[in-house]
Coordinates of C-alpha atoms in Angstrom, one line a residue:
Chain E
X1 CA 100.6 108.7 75.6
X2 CA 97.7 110.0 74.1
X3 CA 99.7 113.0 72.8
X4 CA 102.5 110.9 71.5
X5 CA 100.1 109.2 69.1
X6 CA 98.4 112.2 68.0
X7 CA 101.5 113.5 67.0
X8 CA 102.7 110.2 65.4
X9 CA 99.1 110.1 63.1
X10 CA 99.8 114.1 62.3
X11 CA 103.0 113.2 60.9
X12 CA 101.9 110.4 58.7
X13 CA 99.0 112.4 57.7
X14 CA 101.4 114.7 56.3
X15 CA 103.9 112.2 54.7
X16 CA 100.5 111.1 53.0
X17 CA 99.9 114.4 52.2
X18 CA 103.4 115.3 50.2
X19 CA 103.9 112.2 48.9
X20 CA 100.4 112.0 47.4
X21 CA 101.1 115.7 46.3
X22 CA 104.4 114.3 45.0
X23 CA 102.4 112.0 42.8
X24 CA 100.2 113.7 41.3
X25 CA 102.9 116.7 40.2
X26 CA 105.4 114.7 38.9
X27 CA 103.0 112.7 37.0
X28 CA 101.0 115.7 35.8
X29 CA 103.8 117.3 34.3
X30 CA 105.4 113.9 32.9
X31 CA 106.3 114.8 29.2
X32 CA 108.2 113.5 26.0
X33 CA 108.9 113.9 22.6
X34 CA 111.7 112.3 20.6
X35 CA 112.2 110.9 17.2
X36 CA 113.3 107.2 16.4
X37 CA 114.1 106.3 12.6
X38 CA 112.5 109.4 11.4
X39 CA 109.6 109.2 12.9
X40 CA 108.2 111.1 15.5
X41 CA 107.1 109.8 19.1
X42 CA 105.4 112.1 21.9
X43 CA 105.2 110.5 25.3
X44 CA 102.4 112.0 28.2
X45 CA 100.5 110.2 30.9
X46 CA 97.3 111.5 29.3
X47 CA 97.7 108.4 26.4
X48 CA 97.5 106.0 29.3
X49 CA 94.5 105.9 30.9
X50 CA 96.1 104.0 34.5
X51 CA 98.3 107.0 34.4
X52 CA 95.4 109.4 34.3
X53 CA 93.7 107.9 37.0
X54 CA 96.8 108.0 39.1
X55 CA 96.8 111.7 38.9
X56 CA 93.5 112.0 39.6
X57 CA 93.5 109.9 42.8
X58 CA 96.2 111.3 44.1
X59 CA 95.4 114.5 44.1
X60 CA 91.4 113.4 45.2
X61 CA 93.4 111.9 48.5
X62 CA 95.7 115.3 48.6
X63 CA 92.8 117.4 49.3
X64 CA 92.1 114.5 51.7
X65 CA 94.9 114.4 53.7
X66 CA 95.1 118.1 54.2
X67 CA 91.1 118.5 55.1
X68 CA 91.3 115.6 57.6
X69 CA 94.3 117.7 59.7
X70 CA 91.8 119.8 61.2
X71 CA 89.6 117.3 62.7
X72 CA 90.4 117.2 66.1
X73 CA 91.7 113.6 67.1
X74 CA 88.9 114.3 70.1
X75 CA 85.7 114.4 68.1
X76 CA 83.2 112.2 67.6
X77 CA 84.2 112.8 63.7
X78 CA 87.6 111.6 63.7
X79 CA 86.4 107.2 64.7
X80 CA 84.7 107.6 61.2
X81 CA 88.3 108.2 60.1
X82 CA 89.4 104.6 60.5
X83 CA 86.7 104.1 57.5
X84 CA 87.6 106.3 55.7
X85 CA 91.4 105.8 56.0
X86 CA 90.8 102.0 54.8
X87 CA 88.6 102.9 51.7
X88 CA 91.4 105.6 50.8
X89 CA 94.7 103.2 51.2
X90 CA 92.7 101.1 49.1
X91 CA 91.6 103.2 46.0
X92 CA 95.5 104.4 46.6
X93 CA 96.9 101.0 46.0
X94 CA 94.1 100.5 43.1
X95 CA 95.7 103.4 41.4
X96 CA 98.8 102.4 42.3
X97 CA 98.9 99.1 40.8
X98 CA 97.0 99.8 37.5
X99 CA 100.0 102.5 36.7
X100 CA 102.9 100.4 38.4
X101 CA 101.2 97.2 35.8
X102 CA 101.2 99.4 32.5
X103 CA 104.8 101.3 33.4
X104 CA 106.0 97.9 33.7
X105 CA 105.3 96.9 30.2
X106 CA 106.7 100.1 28.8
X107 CA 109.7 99.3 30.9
X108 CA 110.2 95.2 30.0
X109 CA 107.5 95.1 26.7
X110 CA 105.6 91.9 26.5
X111 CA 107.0 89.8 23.8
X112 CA 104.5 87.5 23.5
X113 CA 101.5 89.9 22.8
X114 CA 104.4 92.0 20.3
X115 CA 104.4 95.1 22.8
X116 CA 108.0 96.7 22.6
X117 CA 109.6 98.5 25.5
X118 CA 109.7 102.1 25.1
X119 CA 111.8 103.5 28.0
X120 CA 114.9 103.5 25.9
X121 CA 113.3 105.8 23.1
X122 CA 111.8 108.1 26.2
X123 CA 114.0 107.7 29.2
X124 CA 113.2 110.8 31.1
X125 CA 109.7 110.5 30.8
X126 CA 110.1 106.9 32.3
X127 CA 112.4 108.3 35.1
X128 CA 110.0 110.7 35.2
X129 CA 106.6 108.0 35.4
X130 CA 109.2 106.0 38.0
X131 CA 109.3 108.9 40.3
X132 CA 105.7 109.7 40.8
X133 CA 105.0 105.6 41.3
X134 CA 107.5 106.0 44.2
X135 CA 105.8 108.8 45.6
X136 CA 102.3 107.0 45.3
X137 CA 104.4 103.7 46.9
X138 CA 105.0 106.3 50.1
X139 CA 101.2 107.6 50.1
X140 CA 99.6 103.6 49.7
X141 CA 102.3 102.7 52.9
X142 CA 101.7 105.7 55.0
X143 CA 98.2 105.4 54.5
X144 CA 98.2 101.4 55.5
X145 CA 99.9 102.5 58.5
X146 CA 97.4 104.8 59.1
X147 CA 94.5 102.5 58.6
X148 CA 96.2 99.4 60.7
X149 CA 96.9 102.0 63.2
X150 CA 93.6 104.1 63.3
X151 CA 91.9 100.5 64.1
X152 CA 94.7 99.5 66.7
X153 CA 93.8 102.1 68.5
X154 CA 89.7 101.4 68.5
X155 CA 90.5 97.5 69.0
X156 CA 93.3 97.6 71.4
X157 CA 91.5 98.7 74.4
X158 CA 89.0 95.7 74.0
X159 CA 91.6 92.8 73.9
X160 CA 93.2 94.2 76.8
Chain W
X1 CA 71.2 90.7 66.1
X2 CA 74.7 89.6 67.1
X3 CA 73.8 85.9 65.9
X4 CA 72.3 87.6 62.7
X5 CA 75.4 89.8 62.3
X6 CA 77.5 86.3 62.6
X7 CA 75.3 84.9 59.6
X8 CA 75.5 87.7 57.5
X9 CA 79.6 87.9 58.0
X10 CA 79.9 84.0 57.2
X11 CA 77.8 84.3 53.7
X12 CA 79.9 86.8 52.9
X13 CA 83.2 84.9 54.0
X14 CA 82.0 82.2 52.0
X15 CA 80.7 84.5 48.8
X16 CA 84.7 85.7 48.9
X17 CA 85.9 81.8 49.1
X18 CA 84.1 81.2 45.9
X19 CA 84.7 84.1 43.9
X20 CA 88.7 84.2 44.8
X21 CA 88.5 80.4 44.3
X22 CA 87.2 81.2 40.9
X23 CA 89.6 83.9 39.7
X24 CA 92.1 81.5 40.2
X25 CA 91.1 78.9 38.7
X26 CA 89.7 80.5 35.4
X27 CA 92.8 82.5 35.3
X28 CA 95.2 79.5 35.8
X29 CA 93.1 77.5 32.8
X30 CA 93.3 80.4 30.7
X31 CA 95.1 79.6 27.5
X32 CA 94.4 79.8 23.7
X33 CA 96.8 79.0 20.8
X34 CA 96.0 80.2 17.3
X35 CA 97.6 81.0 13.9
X36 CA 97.9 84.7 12.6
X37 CA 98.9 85.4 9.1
X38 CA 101.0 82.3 9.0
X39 CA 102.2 83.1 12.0
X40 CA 101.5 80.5 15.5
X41 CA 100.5 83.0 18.7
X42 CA 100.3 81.3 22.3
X43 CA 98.7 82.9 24.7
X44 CA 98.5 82.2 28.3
X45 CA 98.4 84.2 32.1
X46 CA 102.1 82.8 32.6
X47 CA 103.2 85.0 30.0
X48 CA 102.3 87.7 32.0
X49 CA 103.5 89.0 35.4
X50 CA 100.6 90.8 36.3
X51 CA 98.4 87.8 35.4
X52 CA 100.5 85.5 38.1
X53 CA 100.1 87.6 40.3
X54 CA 96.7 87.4 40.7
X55 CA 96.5 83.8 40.7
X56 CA 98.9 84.0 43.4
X57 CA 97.4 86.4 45.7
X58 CA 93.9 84.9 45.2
X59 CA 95.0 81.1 45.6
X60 CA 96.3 82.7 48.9
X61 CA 93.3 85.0 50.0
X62 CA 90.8 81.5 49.1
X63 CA 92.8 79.4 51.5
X64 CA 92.5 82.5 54.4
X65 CA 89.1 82.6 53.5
X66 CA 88.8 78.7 54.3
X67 CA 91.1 79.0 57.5
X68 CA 89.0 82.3 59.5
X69 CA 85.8 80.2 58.8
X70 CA 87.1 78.4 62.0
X71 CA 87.5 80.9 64.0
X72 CA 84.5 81.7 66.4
X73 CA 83.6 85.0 66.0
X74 CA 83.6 84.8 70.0
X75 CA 86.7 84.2 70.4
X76 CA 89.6 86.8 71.1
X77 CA 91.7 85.9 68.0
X78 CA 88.4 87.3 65.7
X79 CA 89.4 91.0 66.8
X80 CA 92.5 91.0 64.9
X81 CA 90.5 89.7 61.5
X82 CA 89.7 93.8 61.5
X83 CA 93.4 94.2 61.0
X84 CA 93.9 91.2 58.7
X85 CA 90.8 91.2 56.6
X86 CA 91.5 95.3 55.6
X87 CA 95.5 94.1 54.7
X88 CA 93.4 91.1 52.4
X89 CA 91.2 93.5 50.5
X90 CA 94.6 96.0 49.8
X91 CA 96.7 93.2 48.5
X92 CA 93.2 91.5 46.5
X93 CA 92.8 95.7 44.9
X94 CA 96.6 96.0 44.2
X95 CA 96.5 92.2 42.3
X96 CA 93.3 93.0 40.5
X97 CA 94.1 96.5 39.7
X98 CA 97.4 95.3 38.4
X99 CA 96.1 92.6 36.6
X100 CA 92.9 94.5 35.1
X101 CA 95.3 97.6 33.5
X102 CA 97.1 94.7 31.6
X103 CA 93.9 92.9 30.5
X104 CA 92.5 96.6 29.3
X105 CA 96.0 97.5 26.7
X106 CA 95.3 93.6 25.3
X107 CA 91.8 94.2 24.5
X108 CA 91.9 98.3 23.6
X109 CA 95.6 98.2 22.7
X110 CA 97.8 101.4 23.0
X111 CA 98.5 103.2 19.7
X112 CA 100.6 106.0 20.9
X113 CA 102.9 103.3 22.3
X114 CA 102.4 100.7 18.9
X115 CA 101.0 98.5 21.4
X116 CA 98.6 96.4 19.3
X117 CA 95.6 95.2 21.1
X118 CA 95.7 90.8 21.0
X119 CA 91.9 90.1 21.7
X120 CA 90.6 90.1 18.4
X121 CA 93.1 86.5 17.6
X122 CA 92.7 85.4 20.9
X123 CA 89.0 85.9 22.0
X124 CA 88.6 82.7 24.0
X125 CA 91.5 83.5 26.0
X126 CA 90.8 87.2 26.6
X127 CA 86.7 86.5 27.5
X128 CA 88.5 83.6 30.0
X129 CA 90.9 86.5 31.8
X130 CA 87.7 88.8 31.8
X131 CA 85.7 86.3 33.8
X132 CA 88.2 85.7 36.3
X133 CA 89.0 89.5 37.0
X134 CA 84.9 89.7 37.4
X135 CA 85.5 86.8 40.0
X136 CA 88.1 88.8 41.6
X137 CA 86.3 91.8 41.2
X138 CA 83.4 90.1 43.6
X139 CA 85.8 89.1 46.1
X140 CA 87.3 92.7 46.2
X141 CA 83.8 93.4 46.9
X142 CA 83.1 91.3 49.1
X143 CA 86.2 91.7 51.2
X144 CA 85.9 95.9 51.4
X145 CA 82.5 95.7 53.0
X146 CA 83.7 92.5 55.5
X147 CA 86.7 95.0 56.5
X148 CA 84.3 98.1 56.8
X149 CA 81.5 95.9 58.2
X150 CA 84.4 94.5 61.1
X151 CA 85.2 98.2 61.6
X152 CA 82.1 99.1 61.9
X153 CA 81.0 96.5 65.0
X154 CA 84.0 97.7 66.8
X155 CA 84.0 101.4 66.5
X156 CA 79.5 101.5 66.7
X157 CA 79.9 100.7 70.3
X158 CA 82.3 103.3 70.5
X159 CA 79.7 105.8 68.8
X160 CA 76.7 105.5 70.9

């Protein structure tokens, strides 16, 4: 039984692991230029700062996920996890939402503040912006499975 | 120490009450109208997704916050407020998050996008949206250390 839940944890960890990874890459390398009426527009995550702290999170809980896999589910170490799993499924979905906020107002604009949509000029660079937020949408749900589950497992054996 | 332990978790049950109580009721006053080169510009949190959202989620995280000041913190039901108050502080850092990237382009603006920043026509409005994420901020405060603090009780034992 024991086992069986180890195994389970290990294979979130490293659905955490690729699709924080997945993030951070696609994001990172997110890029484009175009030219509307003459004029010239350059799209990259780095002139958003939500963006930029996406990337940066990401890969933070990257090198996260992949230390934690050596920590034996046995040692003392690994209860401190189930802190540490919470504080890191929240700074995911932090991340998560900032980007997911600001991508949505490229996506739709805002009419009322005068902030035009600017998919249609940069489509692939949206596509690509859509892609890493789905990756990050994977790491922020593996990771709240991980965190309702790491305290499951403390809690369950004193309610029964 | 575990009657001090119960004090200390009620003021801070009661410290989220208020300041989710408060970031949804600034937000949901928030409202300025005012003319701009001839031009009339309404501004209010309904014209903004991110905005409702966090009206929503903290209208809903206040009323929890009422509801688990029932529950005795003897009682077997309190065990699963681990669970419940970590899922509370995700969802109040996704709606703040959200909410606080859209607040940053109005006052800051994003040139590379021609997203003109709105604060400097609507300043009443904007300080009104920056008090009320600064409520919601507290709460997110608030409700990380209750869910570490909750983790915490049940895993010490555990430790020692």
């Amino acid at each position: 039984m024991a086992k069986t839940r180890n195994v389970f944890v290990v294979m979130l960890r490293l659905l955490a692991l690729g699709a924080t990874l997945c993030a951070t890459i696609v994001m990172a390398t997110s890029h484009e230029s175009t030219t509307f009426f003459g004029l010239s527009l350059e799209a990259k995550f780095q002139y958003t700062p939500a963006l930029k702290v996406l990337v940066v999170v990401n890969a933070v809980v990257a090198a996260y996920s992949l230390l934690v896999l050596f920590i034996s589910p046995n040692s003392r170490l690994s209860h401190f996890l189930v802190t540490t799993d919470v504080l890191v499924a929240i700074l995911l979905v932090g991340a998560l939402a900032a980007a997911g906020s600001v991508s949505y107002v490229g996506r739709k604009g805002n009419p009322h503040a005068g902030w035009l949509p600017i998919c249609d000029q940069v489509r692939n660079y949206c596509n690509q912006v859509m892609w890493s937020l789905i990756c990050a949408f994977t790491g922020v749900l593996a990771y709240t499975v991980i965190a309702v589950y790491g305290i499951h497992t403390v809690v369950h054996p004193l309610l029964t």
